mmCIF file of N, CA and C in Angstrom:
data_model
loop_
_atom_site.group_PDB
_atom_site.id
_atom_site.type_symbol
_atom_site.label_atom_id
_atom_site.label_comp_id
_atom_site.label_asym_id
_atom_site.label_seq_id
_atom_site.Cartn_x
_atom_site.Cartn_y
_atom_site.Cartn_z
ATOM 1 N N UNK E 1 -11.632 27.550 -3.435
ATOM 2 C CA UNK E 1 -12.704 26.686 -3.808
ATOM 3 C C UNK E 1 -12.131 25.382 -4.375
ATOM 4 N N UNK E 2 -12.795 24.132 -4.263
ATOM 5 C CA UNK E 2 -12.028 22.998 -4.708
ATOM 6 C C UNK E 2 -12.042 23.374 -6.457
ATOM 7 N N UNK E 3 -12.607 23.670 -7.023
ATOM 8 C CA UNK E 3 -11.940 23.887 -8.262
ATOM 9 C C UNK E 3 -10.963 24.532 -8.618
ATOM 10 N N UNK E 4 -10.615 24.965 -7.524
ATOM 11 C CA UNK E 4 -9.074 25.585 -7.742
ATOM 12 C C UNK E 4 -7.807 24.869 -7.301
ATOM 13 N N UNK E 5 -8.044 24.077 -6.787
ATOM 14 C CA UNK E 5 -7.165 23.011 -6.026
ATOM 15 C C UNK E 5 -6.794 22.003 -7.611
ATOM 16 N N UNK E 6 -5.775 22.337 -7.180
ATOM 17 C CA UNK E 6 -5.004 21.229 -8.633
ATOM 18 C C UNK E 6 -4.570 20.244 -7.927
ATOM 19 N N UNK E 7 -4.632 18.956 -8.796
ATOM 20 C CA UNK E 7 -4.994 17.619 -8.299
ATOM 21 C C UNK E 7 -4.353 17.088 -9.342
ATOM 22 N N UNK E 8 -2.827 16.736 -9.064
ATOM 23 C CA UNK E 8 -1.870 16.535 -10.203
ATOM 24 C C UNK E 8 -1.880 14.835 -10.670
ATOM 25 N N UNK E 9 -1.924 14.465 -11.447
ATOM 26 C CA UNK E 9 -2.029 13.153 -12.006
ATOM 27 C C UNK E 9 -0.734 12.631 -12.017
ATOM 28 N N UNK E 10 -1.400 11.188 -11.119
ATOM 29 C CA UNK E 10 0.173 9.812 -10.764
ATOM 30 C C UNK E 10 0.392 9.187 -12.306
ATOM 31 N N UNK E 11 1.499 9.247 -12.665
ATOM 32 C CA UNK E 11 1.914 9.054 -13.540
ATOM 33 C C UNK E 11 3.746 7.957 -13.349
ATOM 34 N N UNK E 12 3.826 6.636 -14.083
ATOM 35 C CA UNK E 12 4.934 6.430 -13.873
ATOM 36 C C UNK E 12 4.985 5.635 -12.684
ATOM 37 N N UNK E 13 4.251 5.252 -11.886
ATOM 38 C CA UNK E 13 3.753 4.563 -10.438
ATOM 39 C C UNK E 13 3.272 3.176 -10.519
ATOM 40 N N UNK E 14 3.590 1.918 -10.474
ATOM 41 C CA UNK E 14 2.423 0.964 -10.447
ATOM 42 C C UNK E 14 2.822 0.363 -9.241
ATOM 43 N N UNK E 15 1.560 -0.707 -9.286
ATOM 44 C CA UNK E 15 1.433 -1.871 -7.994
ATOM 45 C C UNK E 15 1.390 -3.067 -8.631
ATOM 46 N N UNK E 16 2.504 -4.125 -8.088
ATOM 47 C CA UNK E 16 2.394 -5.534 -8.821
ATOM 48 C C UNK E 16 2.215 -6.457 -7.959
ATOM 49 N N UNK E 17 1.578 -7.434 -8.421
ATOM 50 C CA UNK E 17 1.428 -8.831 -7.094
ATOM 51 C C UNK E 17 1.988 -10.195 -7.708
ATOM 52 N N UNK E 18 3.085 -10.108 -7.683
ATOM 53 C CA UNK E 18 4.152 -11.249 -8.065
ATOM 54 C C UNK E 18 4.375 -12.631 -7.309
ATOM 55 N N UNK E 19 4.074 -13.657 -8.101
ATOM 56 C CA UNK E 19 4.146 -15.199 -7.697
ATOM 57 C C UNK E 19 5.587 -15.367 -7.570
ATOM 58 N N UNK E 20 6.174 -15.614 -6.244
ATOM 59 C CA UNK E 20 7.739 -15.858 -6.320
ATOM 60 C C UNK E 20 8.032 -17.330 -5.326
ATOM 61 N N UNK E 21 9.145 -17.991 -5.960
ATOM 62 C CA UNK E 21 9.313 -19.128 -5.032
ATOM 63 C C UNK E 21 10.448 -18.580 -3.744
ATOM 64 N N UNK E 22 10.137 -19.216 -2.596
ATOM 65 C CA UNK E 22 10.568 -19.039 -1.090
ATOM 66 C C UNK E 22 11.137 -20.230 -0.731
ATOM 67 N N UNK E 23 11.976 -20.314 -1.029
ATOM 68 C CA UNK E 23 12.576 -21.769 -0.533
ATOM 69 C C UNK E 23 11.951 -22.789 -1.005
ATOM 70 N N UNK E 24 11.186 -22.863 -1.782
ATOM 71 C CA UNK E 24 10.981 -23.868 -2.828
ATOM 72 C C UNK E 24 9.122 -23.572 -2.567
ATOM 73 N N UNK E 25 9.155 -23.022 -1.586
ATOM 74 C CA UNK E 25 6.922 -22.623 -1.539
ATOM 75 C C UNK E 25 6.681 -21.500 -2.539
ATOM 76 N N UNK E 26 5.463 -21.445 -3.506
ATOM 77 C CA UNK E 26 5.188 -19.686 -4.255
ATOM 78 C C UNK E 26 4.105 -19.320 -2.688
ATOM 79 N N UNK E 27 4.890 -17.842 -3.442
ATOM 80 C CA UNK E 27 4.534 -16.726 -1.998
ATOM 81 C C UNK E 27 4.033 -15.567 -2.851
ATOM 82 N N UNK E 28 2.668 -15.015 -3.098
ATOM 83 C CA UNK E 28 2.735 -13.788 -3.370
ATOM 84 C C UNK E 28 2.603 -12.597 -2.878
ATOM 85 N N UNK E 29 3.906 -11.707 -3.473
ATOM 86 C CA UNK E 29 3.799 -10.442 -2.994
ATOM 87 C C UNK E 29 3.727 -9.389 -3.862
ATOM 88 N N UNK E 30 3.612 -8.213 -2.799
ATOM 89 C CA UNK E 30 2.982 -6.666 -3.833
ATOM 90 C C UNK E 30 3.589 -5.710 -3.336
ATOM 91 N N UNK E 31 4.484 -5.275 -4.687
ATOM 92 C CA UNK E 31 5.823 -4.557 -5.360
ATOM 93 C C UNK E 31 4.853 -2.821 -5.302
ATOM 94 N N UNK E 32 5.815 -1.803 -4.961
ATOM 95 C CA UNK E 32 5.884 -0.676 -5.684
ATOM 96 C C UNK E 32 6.925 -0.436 -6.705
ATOM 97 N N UNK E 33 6.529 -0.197 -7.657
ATOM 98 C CA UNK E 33 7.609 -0.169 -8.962
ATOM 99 C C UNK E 33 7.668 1.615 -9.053
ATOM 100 N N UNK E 34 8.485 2.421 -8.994
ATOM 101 C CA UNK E 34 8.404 3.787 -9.413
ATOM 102 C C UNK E 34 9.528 3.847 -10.832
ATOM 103 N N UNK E 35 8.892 3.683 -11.727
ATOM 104 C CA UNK E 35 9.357 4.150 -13.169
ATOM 105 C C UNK E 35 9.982 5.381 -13.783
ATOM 106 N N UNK E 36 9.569 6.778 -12.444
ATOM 107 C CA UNK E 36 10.115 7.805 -12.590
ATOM 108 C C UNK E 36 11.793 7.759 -12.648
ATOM 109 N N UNK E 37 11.877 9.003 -13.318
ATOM 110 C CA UNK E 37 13.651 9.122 -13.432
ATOM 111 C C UNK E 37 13.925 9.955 -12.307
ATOM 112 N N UNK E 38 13.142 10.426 -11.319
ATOM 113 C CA UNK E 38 13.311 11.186 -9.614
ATOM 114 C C UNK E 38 12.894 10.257 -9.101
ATOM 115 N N UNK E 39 13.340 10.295 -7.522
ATOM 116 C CA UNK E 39 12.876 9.499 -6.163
ATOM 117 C C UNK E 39 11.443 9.705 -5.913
ATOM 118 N N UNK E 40 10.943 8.764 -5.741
ATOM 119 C CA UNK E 40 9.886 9.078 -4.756
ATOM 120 C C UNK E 40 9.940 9.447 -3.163
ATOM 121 N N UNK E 41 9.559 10.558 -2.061
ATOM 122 C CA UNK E 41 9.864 10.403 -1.128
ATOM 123 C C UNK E 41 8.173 10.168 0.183
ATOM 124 N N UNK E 42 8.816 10.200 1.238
ATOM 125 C CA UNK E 42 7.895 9.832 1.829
ATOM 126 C C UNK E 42 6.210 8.806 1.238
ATOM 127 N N UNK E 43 6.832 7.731 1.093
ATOM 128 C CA UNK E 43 5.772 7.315 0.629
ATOM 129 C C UNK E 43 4.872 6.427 1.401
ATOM 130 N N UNK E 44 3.632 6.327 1.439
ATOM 131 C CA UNK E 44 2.945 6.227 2.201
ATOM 132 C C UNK E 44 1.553 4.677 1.693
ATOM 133 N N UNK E 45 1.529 3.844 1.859
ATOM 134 C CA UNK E 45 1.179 2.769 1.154
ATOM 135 C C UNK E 45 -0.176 2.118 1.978
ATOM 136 N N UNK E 46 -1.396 2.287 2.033
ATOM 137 C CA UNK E 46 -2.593 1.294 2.716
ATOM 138 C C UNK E 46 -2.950 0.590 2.304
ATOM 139 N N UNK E 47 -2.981 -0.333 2.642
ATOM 140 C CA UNK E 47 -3.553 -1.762 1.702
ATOM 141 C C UNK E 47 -4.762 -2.486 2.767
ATOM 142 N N UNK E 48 -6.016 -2.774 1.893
ATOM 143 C CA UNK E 48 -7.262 -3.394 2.305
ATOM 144 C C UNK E 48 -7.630 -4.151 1.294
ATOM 145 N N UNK E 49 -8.453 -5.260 1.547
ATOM 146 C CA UNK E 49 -9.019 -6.100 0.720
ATOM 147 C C UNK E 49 -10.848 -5.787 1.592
ATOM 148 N N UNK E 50 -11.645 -5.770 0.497
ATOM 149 C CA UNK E 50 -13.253 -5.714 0.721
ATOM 150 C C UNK E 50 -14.107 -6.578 -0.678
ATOM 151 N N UNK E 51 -15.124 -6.972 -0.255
ATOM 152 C CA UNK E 51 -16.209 -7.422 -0.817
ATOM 153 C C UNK E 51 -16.652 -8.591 -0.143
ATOM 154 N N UNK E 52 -17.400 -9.775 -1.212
ATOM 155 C CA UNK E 52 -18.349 -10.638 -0.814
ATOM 156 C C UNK E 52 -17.507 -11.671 -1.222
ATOM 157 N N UNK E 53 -17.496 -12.847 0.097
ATOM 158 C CA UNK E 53 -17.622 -14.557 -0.429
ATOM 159 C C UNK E 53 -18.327 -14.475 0.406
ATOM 160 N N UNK E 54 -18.760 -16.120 -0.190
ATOM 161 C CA UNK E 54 -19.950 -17.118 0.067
ATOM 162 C C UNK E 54 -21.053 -16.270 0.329
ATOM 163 N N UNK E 55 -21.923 -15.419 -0.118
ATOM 164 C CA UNK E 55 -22.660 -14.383 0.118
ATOM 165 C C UNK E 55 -22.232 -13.880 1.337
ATOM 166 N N UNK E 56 -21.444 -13.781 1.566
ATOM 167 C CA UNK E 56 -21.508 -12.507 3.337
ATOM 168 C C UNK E 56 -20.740 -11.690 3.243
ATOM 169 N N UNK E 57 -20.280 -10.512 3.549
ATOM 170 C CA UNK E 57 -19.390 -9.563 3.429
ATOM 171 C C UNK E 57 -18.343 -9.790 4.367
ATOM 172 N N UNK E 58 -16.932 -9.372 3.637
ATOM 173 C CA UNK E 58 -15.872 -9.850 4.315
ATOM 174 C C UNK E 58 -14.698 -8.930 4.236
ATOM 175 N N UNK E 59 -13.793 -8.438 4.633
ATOM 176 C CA UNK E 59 -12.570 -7.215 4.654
ATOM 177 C C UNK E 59 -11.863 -7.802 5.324
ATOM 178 N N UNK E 60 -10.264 -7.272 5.131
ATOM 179 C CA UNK E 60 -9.388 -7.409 6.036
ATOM 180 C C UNK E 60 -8.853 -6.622 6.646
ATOM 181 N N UNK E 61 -7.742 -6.897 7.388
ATOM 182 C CA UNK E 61 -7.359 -5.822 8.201
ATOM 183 C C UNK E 61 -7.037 -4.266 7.178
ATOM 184 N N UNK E 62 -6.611 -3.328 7.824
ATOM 185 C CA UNK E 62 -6.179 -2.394 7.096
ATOM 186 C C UNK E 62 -4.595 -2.475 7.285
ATOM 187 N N UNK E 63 -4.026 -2.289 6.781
ATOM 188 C CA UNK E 63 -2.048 -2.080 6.806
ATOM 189 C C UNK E 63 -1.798 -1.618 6.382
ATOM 190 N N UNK E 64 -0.836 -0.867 6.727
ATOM 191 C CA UNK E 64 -0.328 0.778 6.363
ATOM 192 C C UNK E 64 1.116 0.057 6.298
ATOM 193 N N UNK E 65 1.909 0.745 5.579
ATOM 194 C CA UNK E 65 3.316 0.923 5.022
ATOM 195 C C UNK E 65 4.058 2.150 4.451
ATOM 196 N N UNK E 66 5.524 2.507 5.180
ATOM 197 C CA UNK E 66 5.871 3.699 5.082
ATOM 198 C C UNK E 66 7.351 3.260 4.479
ATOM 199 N N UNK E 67 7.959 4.343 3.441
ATOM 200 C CA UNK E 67 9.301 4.190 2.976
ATOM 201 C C UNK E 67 9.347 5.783 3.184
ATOM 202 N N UNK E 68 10.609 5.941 3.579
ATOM 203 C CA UNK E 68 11.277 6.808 3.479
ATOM 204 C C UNK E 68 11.511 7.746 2.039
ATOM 205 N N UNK E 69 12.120 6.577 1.128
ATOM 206 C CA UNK E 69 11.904 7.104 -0.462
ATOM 207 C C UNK E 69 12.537 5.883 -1.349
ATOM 208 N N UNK E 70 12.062 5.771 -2.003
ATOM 209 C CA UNK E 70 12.029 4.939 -3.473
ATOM 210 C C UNK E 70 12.738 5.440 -4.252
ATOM 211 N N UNK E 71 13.954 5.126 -4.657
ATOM 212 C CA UNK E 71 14.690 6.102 -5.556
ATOM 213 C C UNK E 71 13.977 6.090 -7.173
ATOM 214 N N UNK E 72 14.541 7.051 -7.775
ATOM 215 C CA UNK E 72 14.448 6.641 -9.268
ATOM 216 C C UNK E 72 14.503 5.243 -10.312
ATOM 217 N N UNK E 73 13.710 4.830 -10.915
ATOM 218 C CA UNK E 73 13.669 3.510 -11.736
ATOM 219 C C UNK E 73 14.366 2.210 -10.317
ATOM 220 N N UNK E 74 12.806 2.391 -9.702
ATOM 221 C CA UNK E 74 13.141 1.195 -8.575
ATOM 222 C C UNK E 74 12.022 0.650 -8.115
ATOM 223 N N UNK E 75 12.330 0.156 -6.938
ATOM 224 C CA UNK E 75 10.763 -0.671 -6.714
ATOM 225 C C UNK E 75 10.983 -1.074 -5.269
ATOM 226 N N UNK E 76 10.345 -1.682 -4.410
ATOM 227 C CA UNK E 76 10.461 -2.041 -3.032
ATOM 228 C C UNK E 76 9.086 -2.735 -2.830
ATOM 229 N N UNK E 77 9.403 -4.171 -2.261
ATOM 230 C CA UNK E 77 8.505 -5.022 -1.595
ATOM 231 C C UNK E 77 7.221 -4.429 -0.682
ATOM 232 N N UNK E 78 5.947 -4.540 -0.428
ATOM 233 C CA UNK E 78 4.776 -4.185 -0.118
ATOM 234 C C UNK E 78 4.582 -4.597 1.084
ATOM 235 N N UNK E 79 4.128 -5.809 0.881
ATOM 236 C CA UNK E 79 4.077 -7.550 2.014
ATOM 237 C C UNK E 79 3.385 -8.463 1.022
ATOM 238 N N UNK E 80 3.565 -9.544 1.693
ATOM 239 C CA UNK E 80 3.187 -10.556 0.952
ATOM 240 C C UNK E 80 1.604 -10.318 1.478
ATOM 241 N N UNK E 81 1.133 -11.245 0.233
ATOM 242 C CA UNK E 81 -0.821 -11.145 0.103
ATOM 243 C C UNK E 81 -1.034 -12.817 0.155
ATOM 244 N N UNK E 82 -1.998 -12.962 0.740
ATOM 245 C CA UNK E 82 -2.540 -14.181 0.949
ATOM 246 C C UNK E 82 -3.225 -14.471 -0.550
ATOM 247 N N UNK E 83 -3.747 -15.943 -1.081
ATOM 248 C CA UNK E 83 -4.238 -16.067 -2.200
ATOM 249 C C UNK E 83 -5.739 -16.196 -1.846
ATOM 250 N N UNK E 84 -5.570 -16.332 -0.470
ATOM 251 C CA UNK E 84 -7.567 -16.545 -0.316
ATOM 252 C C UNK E 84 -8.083 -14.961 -0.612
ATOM 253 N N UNK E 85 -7.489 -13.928 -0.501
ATOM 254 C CA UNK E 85 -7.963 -13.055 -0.582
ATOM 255 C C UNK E 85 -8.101 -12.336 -1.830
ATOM 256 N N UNK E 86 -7.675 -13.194 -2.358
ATOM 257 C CA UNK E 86 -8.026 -12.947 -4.448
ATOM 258 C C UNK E 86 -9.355 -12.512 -4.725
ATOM 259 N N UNK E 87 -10.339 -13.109 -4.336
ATOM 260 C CA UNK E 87 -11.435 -13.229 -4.299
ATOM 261 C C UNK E 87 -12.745 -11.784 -3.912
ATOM 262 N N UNK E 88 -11.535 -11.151 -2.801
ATOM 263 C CA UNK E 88 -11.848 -10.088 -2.816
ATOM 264 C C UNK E 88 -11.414 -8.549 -3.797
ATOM 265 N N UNK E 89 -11.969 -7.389 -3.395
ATOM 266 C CA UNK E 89 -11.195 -6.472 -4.262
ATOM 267 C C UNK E 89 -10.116 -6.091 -2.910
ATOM 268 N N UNK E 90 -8.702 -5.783 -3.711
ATOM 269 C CA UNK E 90 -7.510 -5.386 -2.889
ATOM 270 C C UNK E 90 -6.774 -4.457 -2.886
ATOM 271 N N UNK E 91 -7.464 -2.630 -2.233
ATOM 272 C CA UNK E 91 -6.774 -1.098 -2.665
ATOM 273 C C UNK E 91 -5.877 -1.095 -1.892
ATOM 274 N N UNK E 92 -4.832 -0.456 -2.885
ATOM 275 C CA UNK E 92 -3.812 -0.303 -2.039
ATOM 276 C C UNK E 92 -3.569 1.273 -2.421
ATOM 277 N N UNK E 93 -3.708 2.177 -1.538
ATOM 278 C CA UNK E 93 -3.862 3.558 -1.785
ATOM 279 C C UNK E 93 -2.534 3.886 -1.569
ATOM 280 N N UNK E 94 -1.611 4.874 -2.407
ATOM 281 C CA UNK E 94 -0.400 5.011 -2.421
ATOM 282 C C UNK E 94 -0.180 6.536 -2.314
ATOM 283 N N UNK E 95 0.515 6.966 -1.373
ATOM 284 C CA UNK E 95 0.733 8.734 -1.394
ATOM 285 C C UNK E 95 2.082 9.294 -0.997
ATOM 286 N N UNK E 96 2.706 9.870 -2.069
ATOM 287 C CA UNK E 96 4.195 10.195 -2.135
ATOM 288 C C UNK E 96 4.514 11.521 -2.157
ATOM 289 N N UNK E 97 5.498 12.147 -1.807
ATOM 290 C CA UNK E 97 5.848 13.787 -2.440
ATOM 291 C C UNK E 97 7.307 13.392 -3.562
ATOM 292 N N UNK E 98 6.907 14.718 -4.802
ATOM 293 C CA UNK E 98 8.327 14.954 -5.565
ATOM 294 C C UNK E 98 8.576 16.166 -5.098
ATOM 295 N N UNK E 99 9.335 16.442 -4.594
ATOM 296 C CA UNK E 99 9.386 17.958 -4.170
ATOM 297 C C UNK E 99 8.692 18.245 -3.097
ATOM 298 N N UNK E 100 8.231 19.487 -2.920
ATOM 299 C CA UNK E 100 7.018 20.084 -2.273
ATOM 300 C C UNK E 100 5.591 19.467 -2.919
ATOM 301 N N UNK E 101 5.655 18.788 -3.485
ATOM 302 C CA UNK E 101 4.429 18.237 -4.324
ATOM 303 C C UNK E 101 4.185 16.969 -3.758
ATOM 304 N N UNK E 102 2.700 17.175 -2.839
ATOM 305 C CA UNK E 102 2.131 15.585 -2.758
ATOM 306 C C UNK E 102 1.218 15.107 -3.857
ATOM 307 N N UNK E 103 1.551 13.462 -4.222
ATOM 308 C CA UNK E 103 0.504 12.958 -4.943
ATOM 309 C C UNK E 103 -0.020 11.715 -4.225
ATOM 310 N N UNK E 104 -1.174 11.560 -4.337
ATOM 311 C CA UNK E 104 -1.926 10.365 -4.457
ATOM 312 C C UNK E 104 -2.648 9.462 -5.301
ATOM 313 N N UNK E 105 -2.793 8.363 -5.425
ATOM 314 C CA UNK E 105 -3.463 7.368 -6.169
ATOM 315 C C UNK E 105 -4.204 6.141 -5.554
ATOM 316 N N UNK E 106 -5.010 5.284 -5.929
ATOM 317 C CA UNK E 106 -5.991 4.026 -5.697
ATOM 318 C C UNK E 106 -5.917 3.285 -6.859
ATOM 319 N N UNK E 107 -5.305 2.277 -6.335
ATOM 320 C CA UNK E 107 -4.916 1.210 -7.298
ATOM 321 C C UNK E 107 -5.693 -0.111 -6.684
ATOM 322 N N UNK E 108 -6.798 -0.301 -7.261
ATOM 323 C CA UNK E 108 -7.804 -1.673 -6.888
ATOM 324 C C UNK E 108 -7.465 -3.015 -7.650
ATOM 325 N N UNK E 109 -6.941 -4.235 -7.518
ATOM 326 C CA UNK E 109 -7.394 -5.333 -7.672
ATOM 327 C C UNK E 109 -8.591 -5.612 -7.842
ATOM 328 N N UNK E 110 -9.875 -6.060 -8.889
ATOM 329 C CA UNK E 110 -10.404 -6.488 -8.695
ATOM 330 C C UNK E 110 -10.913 -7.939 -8.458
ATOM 331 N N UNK E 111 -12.016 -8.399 -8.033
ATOM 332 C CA UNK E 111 -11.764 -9.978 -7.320
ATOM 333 C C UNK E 111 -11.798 -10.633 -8.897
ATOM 334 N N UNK E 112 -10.636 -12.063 -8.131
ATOM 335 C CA UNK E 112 -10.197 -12.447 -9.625
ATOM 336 C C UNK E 112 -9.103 -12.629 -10.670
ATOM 337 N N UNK E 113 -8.771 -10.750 -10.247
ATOM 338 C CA UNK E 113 -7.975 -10.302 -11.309
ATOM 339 C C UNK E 113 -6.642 -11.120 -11.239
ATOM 340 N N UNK E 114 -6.050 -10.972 -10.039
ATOM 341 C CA UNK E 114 -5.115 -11.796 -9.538
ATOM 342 C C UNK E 114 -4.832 -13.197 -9.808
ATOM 343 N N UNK E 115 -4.914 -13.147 -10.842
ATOM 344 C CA UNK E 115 -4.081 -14.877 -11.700
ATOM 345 C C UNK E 115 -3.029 -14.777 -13.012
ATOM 346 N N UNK E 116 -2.993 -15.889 -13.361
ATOM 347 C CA UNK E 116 -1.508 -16.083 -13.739
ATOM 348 C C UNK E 116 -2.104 -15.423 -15.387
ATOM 349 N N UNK E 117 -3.611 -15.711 -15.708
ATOM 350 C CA UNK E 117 -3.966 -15.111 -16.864
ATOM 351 C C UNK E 117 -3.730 -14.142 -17.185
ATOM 352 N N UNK E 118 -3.429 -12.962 -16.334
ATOM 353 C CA UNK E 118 -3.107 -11.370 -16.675
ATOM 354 C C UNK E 118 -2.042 -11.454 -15.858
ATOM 355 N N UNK E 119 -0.836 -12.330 -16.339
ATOM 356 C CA UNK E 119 0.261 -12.020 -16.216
ATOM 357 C C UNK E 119 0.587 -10.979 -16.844
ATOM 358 N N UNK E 120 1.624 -10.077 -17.096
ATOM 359 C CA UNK E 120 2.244 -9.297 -17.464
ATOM 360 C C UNK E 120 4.109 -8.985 -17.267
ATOM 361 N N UNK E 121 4.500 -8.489 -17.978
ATOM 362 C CA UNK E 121 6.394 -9.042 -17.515
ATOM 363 C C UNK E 121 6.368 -7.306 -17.194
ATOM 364 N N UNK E 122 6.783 -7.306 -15.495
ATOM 365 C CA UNK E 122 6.785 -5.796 -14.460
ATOM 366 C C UNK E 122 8.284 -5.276 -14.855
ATOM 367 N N UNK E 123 8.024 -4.043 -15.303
ATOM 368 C CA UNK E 123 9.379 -2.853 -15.466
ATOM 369 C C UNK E 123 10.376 -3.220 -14.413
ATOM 370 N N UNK E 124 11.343 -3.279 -14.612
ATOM 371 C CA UNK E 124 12.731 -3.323 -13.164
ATOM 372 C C UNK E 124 12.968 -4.013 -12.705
ATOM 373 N N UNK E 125 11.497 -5.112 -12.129
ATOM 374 C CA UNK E 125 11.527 -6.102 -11.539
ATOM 375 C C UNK E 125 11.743 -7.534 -12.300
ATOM 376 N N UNK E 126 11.362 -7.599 -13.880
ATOM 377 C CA UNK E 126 11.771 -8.331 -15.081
ATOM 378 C C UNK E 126 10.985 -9.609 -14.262
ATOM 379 N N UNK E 127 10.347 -9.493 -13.844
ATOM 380 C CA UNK E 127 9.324 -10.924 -13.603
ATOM 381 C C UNK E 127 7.955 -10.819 -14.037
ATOM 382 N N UNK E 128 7.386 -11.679 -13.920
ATOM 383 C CA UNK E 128 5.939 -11.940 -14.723
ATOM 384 C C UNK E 128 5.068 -11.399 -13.363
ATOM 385 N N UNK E 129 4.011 -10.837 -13.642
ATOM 386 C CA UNK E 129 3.066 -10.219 -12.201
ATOM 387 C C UNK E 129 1.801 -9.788 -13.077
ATOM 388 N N UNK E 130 0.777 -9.742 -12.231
ATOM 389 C CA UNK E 130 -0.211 -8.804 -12.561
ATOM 390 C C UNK E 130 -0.067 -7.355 -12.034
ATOM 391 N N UNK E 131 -0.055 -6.456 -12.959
ATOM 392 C CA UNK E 131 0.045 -4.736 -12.793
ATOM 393 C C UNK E 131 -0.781 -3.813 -12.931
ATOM 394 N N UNK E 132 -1.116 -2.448 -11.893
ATOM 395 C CA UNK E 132 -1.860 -1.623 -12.200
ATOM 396 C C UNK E 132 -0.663 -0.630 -12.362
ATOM 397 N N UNK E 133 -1.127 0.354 -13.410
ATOM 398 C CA UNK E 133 -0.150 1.435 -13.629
ATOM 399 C C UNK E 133 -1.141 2.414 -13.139
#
């Protein structure tokens, strides 16, 4: 019965969307940071943006991203995110195994959130970003 199904809590995991200069252009992109002291393996990354501008409803593509494994206290590039799409909300659903153990999580941007106001200085990566843990 699903109440028996244990549904283990992501812990130690975030998503960052970091303003970085590219040859002299800012480019932002979105980091997996794994804070754990084990690898993450098979990890499995979807990223969508949904909601409303200018009153009409609007989404983007869906993109999927796969790593092999994330070691311990590390992090690995996402793709870069466009800034028009701030505006929208931006999940990036993340699903890894430790072991025989799969976990999953939903880590939403909401529209907005994405500015320099909720900066924050990201674990490992020692740069300024906005973060969901």
């Amino acid at each position: 019965m699903k109440k028996d199904i244990e549904i283990p809590v992501v812990e130690d995991v975030a998503i960052a969307v970091i303003l970085e200069d590219d040859n002299g252009e800012n480019v932002w992109n979105v980091y997996i940071v794994n804070m754990k002291d084990v690898p993450i393996r098979n990890v499995l990354v979807t990223s969508k943006g949904y909601g409303e501008m200018d009153g009409a409803k609007r989404s983007t593509s869906t993109l999927r991203h796969f790593f092999t494994e994330i070691p311990a206290n590390d992090f690995a590039k996402i793709e870069p995110i466009m800034d028009f799409t701030f505006g929208l909300s931006n999940e990036y659903w993340v699903s890894f195994y430790i072991g025989e153990q799969i976990y999953d999580k939903r880590y939403i941007f909401l529209p907005e959130s994405i500015s320099e106001k909720n900066f924050t200085k990201v674990p490992l990566i020692n740069i300024e970003g906005v973060m969901i843990r």
